[in-house]
Each structure stands twice: as C-alpha cells, then as structure tokens.
C-alpha cells in the first residue's frame, strides 16, 4: 500500500490522504506538527521531543502538502516549517480508522486460553544462544501471559539468570527474592504445604508487580503441582454470560491488604477487573487471602456485587480453566501478574519442595521483546 494523494481541507486544519488500496486517512495539522520527525523537533539519537506543545503556534495549519515518492512533504503555517513524513510511518500511526469497541476488548497480541492449552515451554540454553528463540519466549509471555523455562541450574539464585534475559528484579519487603517452602511460623500462607487458590500476587501493592518468576530447585514432595488460570479468559466468560456482573466488578474498586510482617501494612484499592478508559481489558486482581472489606460499592449494589464476585471465583476455580504442570529442578515459569492467576496443589511433609520466587516488571520484558523484533522480525 502506498500514498497516492494528499489534500488540504478545513482551511488548513485537516489533511486528507488517499492510499493505493482505496482508503482515506485524515490527519490534523496540529497532530502532524507535534509528531514532526525533523532534527529541530526530535533528537535524532533517542527520538525524544526537543520542544513542548507550548512552542507550537496555536493557529498551526497546513500551507502546502505534496506526495513525493514514498513520503509526504508538508509546510506548516505560520512557521513556514517544511517537514517530510514517511508514508509507512503515516500508515502505521493513522488514527482516523479507530472504531469504538465494547468494554473488555483485548489487544490482537493477546490470546486467551483454558485447560486445553499446552504450556508454552522454552529451553534456557536455546534462549541464551539464539536471538530468535529469545524473541519467541518473550512473545509467548506477551501473548499467553505465561511460559515455562527448562534446562536451568538447580541451585540457589539461578532465577536471576532468567530475569537478566529481559529486565530487572522488582525488590519488595520480601527481598530481592523469596523462598517458597514450608516454615514453622510462616509470615505468608505460601510458605506452608497448604494448597492455594488461583490468585494474582501482591494485589495490596500499588502498583502491583507485573511479572512473577517461580524457579524450582527441589521438588521431591508428593503433590505441589503448579497451576495457572487465564484471568482474561475468566473475565471474558463472565462478560459473555452476565454483562451486568462484569460491569460491577469493572466499575467498583475492591480492597486488598497485607500486614503479615513487622513494619509492613500494605493497602490498595483497585477493581478486580480493570479496564482502560477506552474499554480495553488491562488487568485482573484476584486474591481471596488478601481481600480486605469492600467499602467502595454502594449499599444498593453490594448484594449484586457479591454475586458477581462469587461467579467470577467459580469460573476461576473451574477445572476447565486450569493448566497444570509439575516443575522439575532447574525449571521455572513466568506469569504476567496483571493477567494470569497461579496456584498450587497441597503437598505432603515427605520429601522436599523448594522454589524461589522474584518479581519483575513487564515494561522491561516488552522493551527487550520490541528490540529483538526490530532486529530479527516478529515471531
């Protein structure tokens, strides 16, 4: 597809472009000026703006526009500034074709799943040696919200080697990492042999860690299988069967709290189902152990809210939603903690189960993935 024509309209306020596939895309003069890529407007090295919007005249308009090969040349008045825009860049950043979507829509880079999914798995050695495998691993986490890693060392601290492949540790009151094994006087139920309901971690933080890594060092105990549930698929199912229930959980804040250690008293208020202003589904927070009294729902809606909360929990707990696997020493998995709930089955006192966990942030992972895709193409 290529640019065929460009016409100035509305006294220079709008540029109407035509394309070889018969489509038309309009751009505002102020938008084009703000996004100019010339060296006076943006740093050629890092791409950051060198001016503020206050530096752009309020009466900015287009004086000239002409198609030139695979580009568009425009001149802005009253500055008399000439700028060239690459046609592919204009097509990639067009906003005239945005259409409203129903609440709960998802990015095309997101695929929801249930128990039928075979866990995406990657070998550490291949990811370290092959940029394409590295890209594919991170792309799987972006698409499914989790992925397994095999072939690591079964030793203390090996989880940091995995995090180093995409970003940085998010340190919390639990430290740079935490131990997941039985304790005599646990500060958290995760440090017992009890089974745990599927949950997102640390919902009482604001912001909550967006990634969690769990790494197996020893796993000879009976039971203790890991389990993951796609919170986005659970939210989709709730919306499909009861849109009003979905809206209740998305439009009112729940509360979460944790004060299980000396000097720590964490509290947050966020909806269990979080939507962006345009309705995109961007987060799920669900953790029965850390739920605090809900006080942000009006009295007349509280009974319906609890019914929606119960149904959401029933969907999450249903076996048809669960993907289960048992980690072997040297294996690990990452979950997108804004989306994927994780759990474990109970395990016995015989044998040993020792996992180490750490938190990281999704921006580092997506940045590394974007750089790999720019260098080696998309998966």
Short mmCIF file of N, CA, C and O in Angstrom, two decimals, residues 29 40 48 65 69 102 124 129 131 137 144 158 191 196 229 246-248 259 272 287 293 361 365-366:
data_model
loop_
_atom_site.label_atom_id
_atom_site.label_comp_id
_atom_site.label_asym_id
_atom_site.label_seq_id
_atom_site.Cartn_x
_atom_site.Cartn_y
_atom_site.Cartn_z
N UNK A 29 -3.62 19.05 11.40
CA UNK A 29 -2.36 19.78 11.26
C UNK A 29 -1.60 19.82 12.58
O UNK A 29 -0.37 19.64 12.60
N UNK A 40 15.03 19.48 14.48
CA UNK A 40 14.73 20.57 15.39
C UNK A 40 13.61 20.21 16.35
O UNK A 40 13.47 20.83 17.41
N UNK A 48 13.50 11.60 21.32
CA UNK A 48 12.71 12.38 22.24
C UNK A 48 12.48 13.79 21.71
O UNK A 48 13.32 14.36 21.00
N UNK A 65 1.01 20.74 0.84
CA UNK A 65 1.13 19.29 1.02
C UNK A 65 1.30 18.64 -0.34
O UNK A 65 0.54 18.94 -1.28
N UNK A 69 7.35 10.49 -3.86
CA UNK A 69 7.79 9.10 -3.80
C UNK A 69 7.08 8.37 -2.66
O UNK A 69 5.85 8.31 -2.65
N UNK A 102 -16.46 -2.69 22.36
CA UNK A 102 -17.22 -2.97 23.57
C UNK A 102 -16.26 -3.16 24.75
O UNK A 102 -15.12 -3.59 24.57
N UNK A 124 16.41 -22.95 28.28
CA UNK A 124 17.25 -21.82 28.64
C UNK A 124 18.45 -21.68 27.71
O UNK A 124 18.78 -20.57 27.26
N UNK A 129 21.30 -18.55 23.53
CA UNK A 129 22.18 -18.61 22.36
C UNK A 129 21.57 -18.06 21.09
O UNK A 129 22.29 -17.61 20.19
N UNK A 131 18.90 -15.43 19.29
CA UNK A 131 18.02 -14.28 19.43
C UNK A 131 16.57 -14.57 19.01
O UNK A 131 15.63 -14.01 19.59
N UNK A 137 10.31 -16.65 23.09
CA UNK A 137 9.98 -16.85 24.50
C UNK A 137 9.24 -15.64 25.06
O UNK A 137 8.17 -15.77 25.67
N UNK A 144 0.34 -15.15 25.80
CA UNK A 144 -0.40 -16.05 26.70
C UNK A 144 -0.35 -15.62 28.17
O UNK A 144 -1.08 -16.17 28.99
N UNK A 158 19.64 -19.15 40.91
CA UNK A 158 19.64 -19.32 39.45
C UNK A 158 18.50 -18.56 38.78
O UNK A 158 18.55 -18.29 37.58
N UNK A 191 4.18 -20.09 52.37
CA UNK A 191 5.30 -20.78 52.97
C UNK A 191 4.86 -21.98 53.79
O UNK A 191 5.49 -22.38 54.77
N UNK A 196 -3.15 -23.64 47.47
CA UNK A 196 -3.52 -22.23 47.35
C UNK A 196 -4.47 -22.04 46.18
O UNK A 196 -4.25 -22.56 45.09
N UNK A 229 -4.20 -20.04 35.57
CA UNK A 229 -5.52 -19.75 35.03
C UNK A 229 -5.46 -18.40 34.34
O UNK A 229 -4.88 -17.44 34.88
N UNK A 246 -20.07 -8.45 35.02
CA UNK A 246 -18.78 -7.97 34.54
C UNK A 246 -18.63 -6.48 34.83
O UNK A 246 -17.60 -6.02 35.35
N UNK A 247 -19.67 -5.70 34.52
CA UNK A 247 -19.62 -4.25 34.73
C UNK A 247 -19.47 -3.89 36.21
O UNK A 247 -18.77 -2.93 36.55
N UNK A 248 -20.11 -4.66 37.08
CA UNK A 248 -20.00 -4.38 38.51
C UNK A 248 -18.55 -4.54 39.00
O UNK A 248 -18.03 -3.69 39.73
N UNK A 259 -0.57 -7.23 56.19
CA UNK A 259 0.21 -6.74 57.33
C UNK A 259 0.81 -7.92 58.07
O UNK A 259 0.81 -7.96 59.29
N UNK A 272 -11.40 -5.56 40.55
CA UNK A 272 -10.96 -6.93 40.23
C UNK A 272 -10.75 -7.10 38.74
O UNK A 272 -9.87 -7.86 38.31
N UNK A 287 -7.43 -12.21 44.76
CA UNK A 287 -6.66 -12.87 45.81
C UNK A 287 -7.51 -12.91 47.07
O UNK A 287 -7.58 -11.93 47.82
N UNK A 293 -12.13 -5.71 53.61
CA UNK A 293 -13.55 -5.35 53.49
C UNK A 293 -13.79 -4.42 52.30
O UNK A 293 -13.07 -3.42 52.12
N UNK A 361 9.22 -6.39 36.28
CA UNK A 361 8.20 -5.54 35.66
C UNK A 361 8.13 -5.76 34.16
O UNK A 361 9.14 -5.97 33.49
N UNK A 365 10.44 -6.43 30.01
CA UNK A 365 10.25 -7.56 29.10
C UNK A 365 9.77 -7.07 27.73
O UNK A 365 10.29 -7.51 26.70
N UNK A 366 8.80 -6.16 27.71
CA UNK A 366 8.27 -5.68 26.43
C UNK A 366 9.29 -4.85 25.67
O UNK A 366 9.34 -4.86 24.44
#
